[in-house]
Tab-separated table of C-alpha atoms in Angstrom:
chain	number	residue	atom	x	y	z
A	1	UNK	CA	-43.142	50.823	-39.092
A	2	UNK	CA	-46.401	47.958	-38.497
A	3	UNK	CA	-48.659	49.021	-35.380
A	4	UNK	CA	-50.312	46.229	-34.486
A	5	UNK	CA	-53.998	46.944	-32.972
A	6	UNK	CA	-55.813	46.025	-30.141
A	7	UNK	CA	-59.770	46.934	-30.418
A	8	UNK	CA	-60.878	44.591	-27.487
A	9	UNK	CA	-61.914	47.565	-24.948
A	10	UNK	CA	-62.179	51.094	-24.956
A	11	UNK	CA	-58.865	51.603	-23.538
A	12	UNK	CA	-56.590	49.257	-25.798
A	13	UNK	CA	-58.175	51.227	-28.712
A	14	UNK	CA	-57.197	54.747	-27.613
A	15	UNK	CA	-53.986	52.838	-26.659
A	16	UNK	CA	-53.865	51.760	-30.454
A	17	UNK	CA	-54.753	54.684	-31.312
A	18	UNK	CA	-52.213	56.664	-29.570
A	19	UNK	CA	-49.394	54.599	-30.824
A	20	UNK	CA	-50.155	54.945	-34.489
A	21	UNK	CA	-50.246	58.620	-33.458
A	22	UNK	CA	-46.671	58.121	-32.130
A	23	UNK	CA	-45.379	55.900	-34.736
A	24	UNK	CA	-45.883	58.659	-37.087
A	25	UNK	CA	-44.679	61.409	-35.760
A	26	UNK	CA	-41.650	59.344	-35.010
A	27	UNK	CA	-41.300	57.465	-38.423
A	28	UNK	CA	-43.864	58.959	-40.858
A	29	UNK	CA	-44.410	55.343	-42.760
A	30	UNK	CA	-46.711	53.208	-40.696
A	31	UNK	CA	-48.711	50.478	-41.542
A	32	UNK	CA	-51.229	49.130	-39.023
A	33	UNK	CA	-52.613	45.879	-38.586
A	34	UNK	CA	-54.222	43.611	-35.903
A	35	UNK	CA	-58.345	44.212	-34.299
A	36	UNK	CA	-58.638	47.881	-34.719
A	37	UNK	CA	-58.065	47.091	-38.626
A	38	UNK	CA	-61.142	45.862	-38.974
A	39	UNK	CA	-62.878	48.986	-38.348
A	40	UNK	CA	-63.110	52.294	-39.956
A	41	UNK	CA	-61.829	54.416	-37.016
A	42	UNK	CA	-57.863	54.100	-37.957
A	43	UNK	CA	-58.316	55.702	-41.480
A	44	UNK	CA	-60.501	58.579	-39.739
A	45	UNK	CA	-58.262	59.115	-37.299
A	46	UNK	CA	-55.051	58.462	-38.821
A	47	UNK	CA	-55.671	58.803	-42.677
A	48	UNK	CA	-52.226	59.320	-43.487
A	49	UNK	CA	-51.039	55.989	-42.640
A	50	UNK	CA	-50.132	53.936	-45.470
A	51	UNK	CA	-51.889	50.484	-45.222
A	52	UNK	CA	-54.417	49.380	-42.754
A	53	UNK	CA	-54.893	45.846	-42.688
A	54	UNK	CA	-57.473	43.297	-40.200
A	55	UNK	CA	-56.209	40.981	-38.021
A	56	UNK	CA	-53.809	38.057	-38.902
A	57	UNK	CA	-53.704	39.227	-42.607
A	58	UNK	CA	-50.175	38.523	-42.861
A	59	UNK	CA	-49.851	38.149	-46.454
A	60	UNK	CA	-51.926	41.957	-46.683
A	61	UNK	CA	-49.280	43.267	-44.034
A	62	UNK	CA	-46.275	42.132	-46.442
A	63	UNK	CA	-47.762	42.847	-49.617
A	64	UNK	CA	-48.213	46.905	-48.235
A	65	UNK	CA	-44.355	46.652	-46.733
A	66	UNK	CA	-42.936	45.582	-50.181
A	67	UNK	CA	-45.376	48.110	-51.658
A	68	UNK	CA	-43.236	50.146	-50.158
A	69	UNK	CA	-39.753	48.407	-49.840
A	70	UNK	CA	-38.724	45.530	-51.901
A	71	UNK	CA	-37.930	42.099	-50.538
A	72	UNK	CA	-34.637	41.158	-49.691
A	73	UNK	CA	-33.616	37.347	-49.962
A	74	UNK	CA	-33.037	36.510	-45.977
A	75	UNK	CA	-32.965	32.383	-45.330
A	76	UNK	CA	-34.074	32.804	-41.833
A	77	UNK	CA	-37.167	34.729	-42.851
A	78	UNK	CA	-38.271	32.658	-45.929
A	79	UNK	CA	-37.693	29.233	-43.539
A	80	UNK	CA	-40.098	30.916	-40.200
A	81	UNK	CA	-41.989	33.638	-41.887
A	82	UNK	CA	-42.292	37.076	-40.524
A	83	UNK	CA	-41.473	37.148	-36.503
A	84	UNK	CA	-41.688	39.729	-34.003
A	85	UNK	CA	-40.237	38.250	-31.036
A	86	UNK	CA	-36.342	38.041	-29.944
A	87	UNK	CA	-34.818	34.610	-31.965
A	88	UNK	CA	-35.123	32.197	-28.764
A	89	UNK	CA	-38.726	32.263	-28.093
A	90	UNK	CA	-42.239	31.980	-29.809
A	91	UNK	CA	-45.827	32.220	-29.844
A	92	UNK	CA	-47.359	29.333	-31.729
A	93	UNK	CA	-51.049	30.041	-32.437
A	94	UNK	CA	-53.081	26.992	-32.924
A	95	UNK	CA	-56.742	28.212	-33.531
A	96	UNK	CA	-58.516	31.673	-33.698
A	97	UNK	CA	-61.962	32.559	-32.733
A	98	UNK	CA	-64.015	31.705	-29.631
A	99	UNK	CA	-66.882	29.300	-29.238
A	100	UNK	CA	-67.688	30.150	-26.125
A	101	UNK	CA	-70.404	33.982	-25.314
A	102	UNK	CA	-68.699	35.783	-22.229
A	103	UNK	CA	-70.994	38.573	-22.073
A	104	UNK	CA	-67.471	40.924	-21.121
A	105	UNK	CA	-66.335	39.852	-24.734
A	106	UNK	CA	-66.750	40.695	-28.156
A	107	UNK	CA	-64.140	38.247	-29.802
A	108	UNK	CA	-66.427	36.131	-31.281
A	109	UNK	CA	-68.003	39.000	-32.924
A	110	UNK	CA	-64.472	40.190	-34.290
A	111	UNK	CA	-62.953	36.280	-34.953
A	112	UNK	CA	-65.929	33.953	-35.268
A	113	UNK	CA	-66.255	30.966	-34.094
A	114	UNK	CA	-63.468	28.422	-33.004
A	115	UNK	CA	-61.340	27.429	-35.974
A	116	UNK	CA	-58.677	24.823	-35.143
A	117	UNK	CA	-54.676	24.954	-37.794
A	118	UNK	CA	-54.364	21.672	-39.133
A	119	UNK	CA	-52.428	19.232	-36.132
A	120	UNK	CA	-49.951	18.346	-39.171
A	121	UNK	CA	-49.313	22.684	-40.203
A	122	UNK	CA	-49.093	23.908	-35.860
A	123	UNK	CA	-46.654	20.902	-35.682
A	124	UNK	CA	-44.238	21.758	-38.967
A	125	UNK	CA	-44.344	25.480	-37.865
A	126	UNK	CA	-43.228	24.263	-34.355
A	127	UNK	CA	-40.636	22.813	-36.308
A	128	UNK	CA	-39.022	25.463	-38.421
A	129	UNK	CA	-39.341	27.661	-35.672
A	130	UNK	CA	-37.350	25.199	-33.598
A	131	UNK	CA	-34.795	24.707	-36.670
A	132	UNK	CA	-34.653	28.715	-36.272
A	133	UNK	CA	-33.367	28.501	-33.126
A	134	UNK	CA	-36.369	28.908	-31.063
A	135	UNK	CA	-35.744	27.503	-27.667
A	136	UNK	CA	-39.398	28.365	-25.884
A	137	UNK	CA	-43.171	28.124	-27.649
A	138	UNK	CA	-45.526	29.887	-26.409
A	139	UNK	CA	-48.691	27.911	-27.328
A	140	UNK	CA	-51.671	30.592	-27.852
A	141	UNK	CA	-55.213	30.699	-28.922
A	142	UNK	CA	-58.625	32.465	-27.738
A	143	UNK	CA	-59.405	29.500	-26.159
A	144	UNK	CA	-56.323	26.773	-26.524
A	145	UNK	CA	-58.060	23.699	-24.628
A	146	UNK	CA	-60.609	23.378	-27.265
A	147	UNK	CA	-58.172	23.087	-29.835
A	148	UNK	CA	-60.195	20.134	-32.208
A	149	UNK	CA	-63.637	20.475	-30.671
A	150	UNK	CA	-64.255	22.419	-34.307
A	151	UNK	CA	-63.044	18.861	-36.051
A	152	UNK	CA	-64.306	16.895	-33.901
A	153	UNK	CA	-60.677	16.012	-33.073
A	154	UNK	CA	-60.572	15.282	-36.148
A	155	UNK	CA	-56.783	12.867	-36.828
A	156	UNK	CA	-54.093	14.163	-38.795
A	157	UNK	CA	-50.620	13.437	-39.546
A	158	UNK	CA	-47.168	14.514	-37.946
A	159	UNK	CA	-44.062	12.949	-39.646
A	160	UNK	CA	-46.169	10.358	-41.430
A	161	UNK	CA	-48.019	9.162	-38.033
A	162	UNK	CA	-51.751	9.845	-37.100
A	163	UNK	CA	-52.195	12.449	-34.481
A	164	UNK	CA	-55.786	13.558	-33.088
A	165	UNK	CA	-55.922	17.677	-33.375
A	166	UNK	CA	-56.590	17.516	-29.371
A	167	UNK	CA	-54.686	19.613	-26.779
A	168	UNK	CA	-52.769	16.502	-24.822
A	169	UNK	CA	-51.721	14.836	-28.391
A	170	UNK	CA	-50.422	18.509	-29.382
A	171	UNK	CA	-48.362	19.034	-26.109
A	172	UNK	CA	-47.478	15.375	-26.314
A	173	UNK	CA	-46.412	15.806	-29.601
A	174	UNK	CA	-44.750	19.222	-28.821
A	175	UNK	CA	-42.723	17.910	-26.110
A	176	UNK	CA	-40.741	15.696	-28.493
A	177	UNK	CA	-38.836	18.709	-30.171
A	178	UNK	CA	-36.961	19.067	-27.146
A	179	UNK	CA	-37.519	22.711	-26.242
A	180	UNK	CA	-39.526	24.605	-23.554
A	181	UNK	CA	-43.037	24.645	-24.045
A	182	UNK	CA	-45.543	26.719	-22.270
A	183	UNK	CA	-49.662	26.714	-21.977
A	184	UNK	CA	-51.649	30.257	-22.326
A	185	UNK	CA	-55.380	30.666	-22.166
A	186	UNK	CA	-56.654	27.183	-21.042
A	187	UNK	CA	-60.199	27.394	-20.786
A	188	UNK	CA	-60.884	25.068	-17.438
A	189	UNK	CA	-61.764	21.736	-19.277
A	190	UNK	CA	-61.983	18.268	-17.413
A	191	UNK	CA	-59.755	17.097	-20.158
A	192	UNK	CA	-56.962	19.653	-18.954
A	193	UNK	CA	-56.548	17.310	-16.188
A	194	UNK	CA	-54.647	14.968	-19.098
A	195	UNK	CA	-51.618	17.615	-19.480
A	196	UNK	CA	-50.508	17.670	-15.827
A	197	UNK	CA	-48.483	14.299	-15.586
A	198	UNK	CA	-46.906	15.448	-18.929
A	199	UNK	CA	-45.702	18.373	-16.847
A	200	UNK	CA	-45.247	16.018	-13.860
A	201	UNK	CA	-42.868	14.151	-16.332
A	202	UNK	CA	-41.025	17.201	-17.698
A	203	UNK	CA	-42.223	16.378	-21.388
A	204	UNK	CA	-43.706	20.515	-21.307
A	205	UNK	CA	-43.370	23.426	-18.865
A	206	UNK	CA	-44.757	22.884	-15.363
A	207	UNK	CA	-47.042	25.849	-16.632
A	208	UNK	CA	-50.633	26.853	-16.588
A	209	UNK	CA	-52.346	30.055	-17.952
A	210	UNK	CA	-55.992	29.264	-16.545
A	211	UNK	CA	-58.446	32.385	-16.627
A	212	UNK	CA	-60.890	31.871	-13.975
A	213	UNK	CA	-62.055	35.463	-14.330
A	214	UNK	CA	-63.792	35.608	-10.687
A	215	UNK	CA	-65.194	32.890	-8.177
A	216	UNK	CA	-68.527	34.196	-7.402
A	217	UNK	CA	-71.108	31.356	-8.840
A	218	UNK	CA	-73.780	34.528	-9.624
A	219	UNK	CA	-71.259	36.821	-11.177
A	220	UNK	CA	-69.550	33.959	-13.089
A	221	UNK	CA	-73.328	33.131	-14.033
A	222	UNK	CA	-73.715	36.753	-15.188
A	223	UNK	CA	-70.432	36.479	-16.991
A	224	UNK	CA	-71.260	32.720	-18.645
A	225	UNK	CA	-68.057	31.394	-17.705
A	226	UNK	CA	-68.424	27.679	-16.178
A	227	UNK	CA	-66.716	26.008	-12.984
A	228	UNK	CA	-67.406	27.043	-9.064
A	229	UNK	CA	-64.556	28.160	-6.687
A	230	UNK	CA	-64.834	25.192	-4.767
A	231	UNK	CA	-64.673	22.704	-7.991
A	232	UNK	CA	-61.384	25.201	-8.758
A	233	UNK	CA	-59.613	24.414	-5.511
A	234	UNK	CA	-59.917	20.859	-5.746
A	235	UNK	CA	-58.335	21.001	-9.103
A	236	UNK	CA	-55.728	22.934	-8.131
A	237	UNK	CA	-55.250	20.845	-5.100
A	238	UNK	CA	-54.717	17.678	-7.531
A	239	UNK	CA	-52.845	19.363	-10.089
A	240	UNK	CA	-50.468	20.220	-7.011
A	241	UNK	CA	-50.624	17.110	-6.112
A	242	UNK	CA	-49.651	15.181	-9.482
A	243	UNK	CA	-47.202	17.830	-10.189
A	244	UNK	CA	-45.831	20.049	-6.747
A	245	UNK	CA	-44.065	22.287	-9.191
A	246	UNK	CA	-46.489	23.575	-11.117
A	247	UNK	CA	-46.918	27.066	-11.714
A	248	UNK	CA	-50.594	28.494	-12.131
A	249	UNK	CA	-51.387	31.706	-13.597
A	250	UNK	CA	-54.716	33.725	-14.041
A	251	UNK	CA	-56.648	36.992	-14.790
A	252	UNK	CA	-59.548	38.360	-12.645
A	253	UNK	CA	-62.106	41.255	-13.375
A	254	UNK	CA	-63.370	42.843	-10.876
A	255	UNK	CA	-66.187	45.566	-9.959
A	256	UNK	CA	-68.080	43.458	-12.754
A	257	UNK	CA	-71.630	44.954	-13.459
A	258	UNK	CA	-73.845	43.885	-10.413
A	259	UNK	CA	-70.764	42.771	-8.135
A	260	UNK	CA	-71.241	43.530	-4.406
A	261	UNK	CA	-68.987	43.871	-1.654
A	262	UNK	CA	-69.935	40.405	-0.362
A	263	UNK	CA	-68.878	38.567	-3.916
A	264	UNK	CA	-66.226	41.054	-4.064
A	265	UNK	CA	-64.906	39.394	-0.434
A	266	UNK	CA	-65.429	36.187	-1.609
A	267	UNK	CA	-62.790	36.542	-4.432
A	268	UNK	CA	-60.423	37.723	-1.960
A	269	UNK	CA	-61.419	34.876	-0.013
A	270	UNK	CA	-60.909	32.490	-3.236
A	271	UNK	CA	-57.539	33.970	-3.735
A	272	UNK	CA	-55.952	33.610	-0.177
A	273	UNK	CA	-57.344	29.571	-0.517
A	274	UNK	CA	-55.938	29.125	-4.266
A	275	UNK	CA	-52.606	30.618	-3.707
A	276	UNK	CA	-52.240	31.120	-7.310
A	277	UNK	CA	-48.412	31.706	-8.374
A	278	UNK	CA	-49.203	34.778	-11.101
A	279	UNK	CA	-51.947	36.514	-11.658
A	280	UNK	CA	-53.409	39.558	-13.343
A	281	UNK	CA	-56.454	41.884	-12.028
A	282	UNK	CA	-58.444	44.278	-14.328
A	283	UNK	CA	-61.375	46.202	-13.755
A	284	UNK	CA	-64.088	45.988	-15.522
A	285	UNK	CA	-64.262	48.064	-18.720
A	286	UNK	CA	-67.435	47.978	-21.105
A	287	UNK	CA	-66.644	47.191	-24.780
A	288	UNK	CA	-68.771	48.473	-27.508
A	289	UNK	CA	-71.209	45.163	-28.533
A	290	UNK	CA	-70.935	43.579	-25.194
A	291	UNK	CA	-73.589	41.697	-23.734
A	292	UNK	CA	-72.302	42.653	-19.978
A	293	UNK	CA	-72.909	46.636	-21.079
A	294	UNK	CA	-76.512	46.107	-20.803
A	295	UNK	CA	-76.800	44.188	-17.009
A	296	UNK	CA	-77.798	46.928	-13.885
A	297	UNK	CA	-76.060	48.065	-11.253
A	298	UNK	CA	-72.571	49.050	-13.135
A	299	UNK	CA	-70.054	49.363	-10.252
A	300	UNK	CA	-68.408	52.804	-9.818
A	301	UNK	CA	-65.085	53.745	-11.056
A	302	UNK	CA	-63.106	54.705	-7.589
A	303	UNK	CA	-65.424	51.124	-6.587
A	304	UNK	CA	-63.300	49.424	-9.078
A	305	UNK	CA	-60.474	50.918	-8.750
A	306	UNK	CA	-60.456	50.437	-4.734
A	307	UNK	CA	-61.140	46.670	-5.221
A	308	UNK	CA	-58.637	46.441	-7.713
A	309	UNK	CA	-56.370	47.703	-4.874
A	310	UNK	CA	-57.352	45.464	-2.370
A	311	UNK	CA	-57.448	42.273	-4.303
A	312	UNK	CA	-53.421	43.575	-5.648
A	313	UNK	CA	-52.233	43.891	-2.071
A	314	UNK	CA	-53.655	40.379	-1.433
A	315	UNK	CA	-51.834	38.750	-4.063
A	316	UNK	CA	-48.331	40.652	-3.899
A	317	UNK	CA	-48.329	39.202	-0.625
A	318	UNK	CA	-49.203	35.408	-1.901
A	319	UNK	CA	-46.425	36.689	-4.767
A	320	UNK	CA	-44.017	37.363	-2.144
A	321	UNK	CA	-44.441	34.488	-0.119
A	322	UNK	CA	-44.426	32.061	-3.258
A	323	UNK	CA	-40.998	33.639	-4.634
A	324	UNK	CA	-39.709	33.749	-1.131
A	325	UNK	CA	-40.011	30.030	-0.715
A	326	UNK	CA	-37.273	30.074	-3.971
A	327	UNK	CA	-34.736	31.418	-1.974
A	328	UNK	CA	-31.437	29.201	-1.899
A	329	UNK	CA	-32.327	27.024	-4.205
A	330	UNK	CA	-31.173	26.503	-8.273
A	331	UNK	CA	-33.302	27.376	-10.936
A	332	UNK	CA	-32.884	26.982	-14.477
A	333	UNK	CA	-33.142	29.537	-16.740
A	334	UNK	CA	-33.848	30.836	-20.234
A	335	UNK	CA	-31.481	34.436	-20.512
A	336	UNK	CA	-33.707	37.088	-22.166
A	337	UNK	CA	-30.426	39.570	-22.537
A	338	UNK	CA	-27.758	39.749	-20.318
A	339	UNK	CA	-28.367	40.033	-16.505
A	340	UNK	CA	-32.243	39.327	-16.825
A	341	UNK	CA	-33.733	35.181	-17.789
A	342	UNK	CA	-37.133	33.912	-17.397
A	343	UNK	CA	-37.673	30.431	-14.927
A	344	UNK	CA	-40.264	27.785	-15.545
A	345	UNK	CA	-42.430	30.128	-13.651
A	346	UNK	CA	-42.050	32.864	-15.664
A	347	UNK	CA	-43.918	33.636	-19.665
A	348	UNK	CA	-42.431	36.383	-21.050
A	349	UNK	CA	-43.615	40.485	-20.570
A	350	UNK	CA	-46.851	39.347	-18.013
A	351	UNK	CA	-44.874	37.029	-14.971
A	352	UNK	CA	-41.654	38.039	-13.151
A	353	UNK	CA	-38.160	37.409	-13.934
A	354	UNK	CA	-34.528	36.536	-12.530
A	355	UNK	CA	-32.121	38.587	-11.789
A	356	UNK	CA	-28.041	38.433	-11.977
A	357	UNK	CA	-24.811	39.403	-13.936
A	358	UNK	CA	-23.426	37.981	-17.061
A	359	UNK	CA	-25.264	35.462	-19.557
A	360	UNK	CA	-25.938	35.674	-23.521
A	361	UNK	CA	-29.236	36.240	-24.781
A	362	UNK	CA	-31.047	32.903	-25.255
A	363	UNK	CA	-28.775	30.575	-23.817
A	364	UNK	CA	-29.989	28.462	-20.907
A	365	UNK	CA	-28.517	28.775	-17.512
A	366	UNK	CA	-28.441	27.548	-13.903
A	367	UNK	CA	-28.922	30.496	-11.334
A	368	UNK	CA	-28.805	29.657	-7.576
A	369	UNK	CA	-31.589	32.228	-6.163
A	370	UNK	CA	-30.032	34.726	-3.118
A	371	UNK	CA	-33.148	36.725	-2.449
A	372	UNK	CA	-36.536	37.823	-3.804
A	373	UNK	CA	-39.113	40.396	-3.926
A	374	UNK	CA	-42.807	40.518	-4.401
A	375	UNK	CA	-42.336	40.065	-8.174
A	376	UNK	CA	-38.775	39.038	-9.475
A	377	UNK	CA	-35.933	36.980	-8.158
A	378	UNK	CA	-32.331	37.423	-7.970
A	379	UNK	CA	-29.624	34.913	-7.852
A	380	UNK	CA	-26.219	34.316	-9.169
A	381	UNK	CA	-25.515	31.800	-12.084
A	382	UNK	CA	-23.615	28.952	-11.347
């Protein structure tokens, strides 16, 4: 059994921690890979497991499994390489590491600096994956709108033609294998403005993963994350504008070192103005080597926990509203197993889903929507 590792914050590592624990007891062969790799505290904690490897050490992770069990020949593995998702979706990773210092966050200090795949080795991945049978990517990174800054956008080659290693050439580029494509962890950019009438135009998913983290100009200050709230709503107002359907997603900390009621207030405040469509709420946590650990006035756990509450109840009604507006019309859908698909709207394991009877795994479907809650929808397939 592989455990892959989370050692962002305290509680993903006791998490980890916890499942190598389970894996275990459960299976008794376990090799663990991923953040919490990198440090010593698996091996003292677990020292009976039978490989630890770091993060995105593949070759380490299948060199320790045929250690252990020899390789069978299997076409669809030696064509897309190891994945760990169901066959019709993806994650496509085009970079690793961080360029920018978010004093909440240590991944620069676990992946370095920003190091952008090769335009011409994202795109042939995207490719086999697609050849697989892959009918959604998933396109990832630490910070995926900087994709190139490293290079200096530097041009490569896809299928013989030169292609800049830039985010809009990439989704533009994408958008030509004829499958769903979907945007995670877009770091605001003015240049993310350039991927909206590709949405607009159905060339990628009407989808945006945008973490604005809070919309306080002194706590984002204290956090070094760019933008105002006010800058954010008239973004939001023109993406809407370019393309009505769009669906925009984000992640908010809250009870940040130093953050008062006031600033607190004027999140919810942001929130009930931006209307976002998902979005996901975490208090703060401190994280061994981060900069934010060292700022006063550290915000008090039933604090955070209370304004986690509040800001939850705010957006479940937004939620609500948003998936309520749905109702009666026809969606279409990818079919994650039978009886539950994912819209437009909808990444897989964070956002919501559709409900309704019948449908085969990974096939794509048309499901007129009959009612909704504050999370999922429900509909019948047509």
């Amino acid at each position: 059994m592989i455990v892959n590792t989370c050692g962002f914050i305290d509680a993903a590592v006791q998490e980890s921690l916890d499942a190598i624990g389970e894996a275990l007891t459960e299976n008794g062969k376990v090799i663990v890979t991923g953040c919490l790799g990198a440090k010593d505290l698996v091996r003292k904690t677990h020292p009976s497991v039978l490989a630890v490897t770091g993060p995105h050490d593949t070759p380490g992770v299948m060199k320790a499994v045929h250690k252990h069990l020899p390789k069978p020949h299997d076409p669809f593995v030696d064509l897309i390489g190891v994945k760990l998702t169901p066959p019709h979706y993806a994650y496509l990773k085009i970079a690793e590491g961080c360029n920018h210092r978010c004093t909440f966050c240590i991944i620069p200090s676990m992946r370095g600096d920003l190091v952008s795949r090769p335009i011409g080795e994202v795109m042939q991945e995207a490719e086999n994956l697609v050849k697989a049978g892959v009918k959604e990517l998933l396109v990832i990174s630490q910070d995926t709108s900087a994709y190139g800054v490293d290079v200096k956008y530097r041009t490569g080659f896809v299928g013989g033609k030169p292609v800049k290693t830039r985010m809009t050439e990439l989704c533009t580029a994408l958008s030509q294998l004829n499958v769903w494509v979907r945007l995670h962890y877009v770091y605001p950019y003015p240049h993310v403005d350039e991927v909206i009438p590709l949405m607009a135009e159905g060339k990628i998913l009407p989808y945006l993963d945008v973490p604005f983290q809070h919309a306080s100009p002194r706590i984002l200050k204290l956090m070094k994350r760019p933008a105002s709230a006010e800058k954010v709503l008239q973004r939001l107002q023109e993406w809407r504008r370019i393309c009505p359907d769009i669906t925009v997603r984000s992640t908010f900390i809250v009870g940040f070192p130093g953050e008062t009621e006031a600033e607190f207030e004027e999140l919810l405040s942001f929130l009930k103005e931006a209307r976002l469509d998902r979005v996901g709420c975490f208090e703060y946590s401190p994280v061994d080597g981060a900069e934010a650990n060292a700022l006063p006035e550290h915000v008090a756990p039933e604090v955070k926990a209370e304004r986690r509450e509040r800001f939850m109840k705010v957006q479940e009604r937004i939620s609500a509203a948003k998936l309520q507006a749905k109702v009666g019309k026809t969606l279409r859908v990818i079919v994650d197993e039978p009886g539950v698909g994912r819209s437009s709207a909808d990444a897989p394991e964070i956002d919501g889903v559709v409900h309704f009877k019948g449908g085969k795994a990974g096939e794509f479907r048309e499901v007129l929507i009959d009612r909704a809650d504050a999370h999922d929808l429900h509909g019948r397939l047509q």
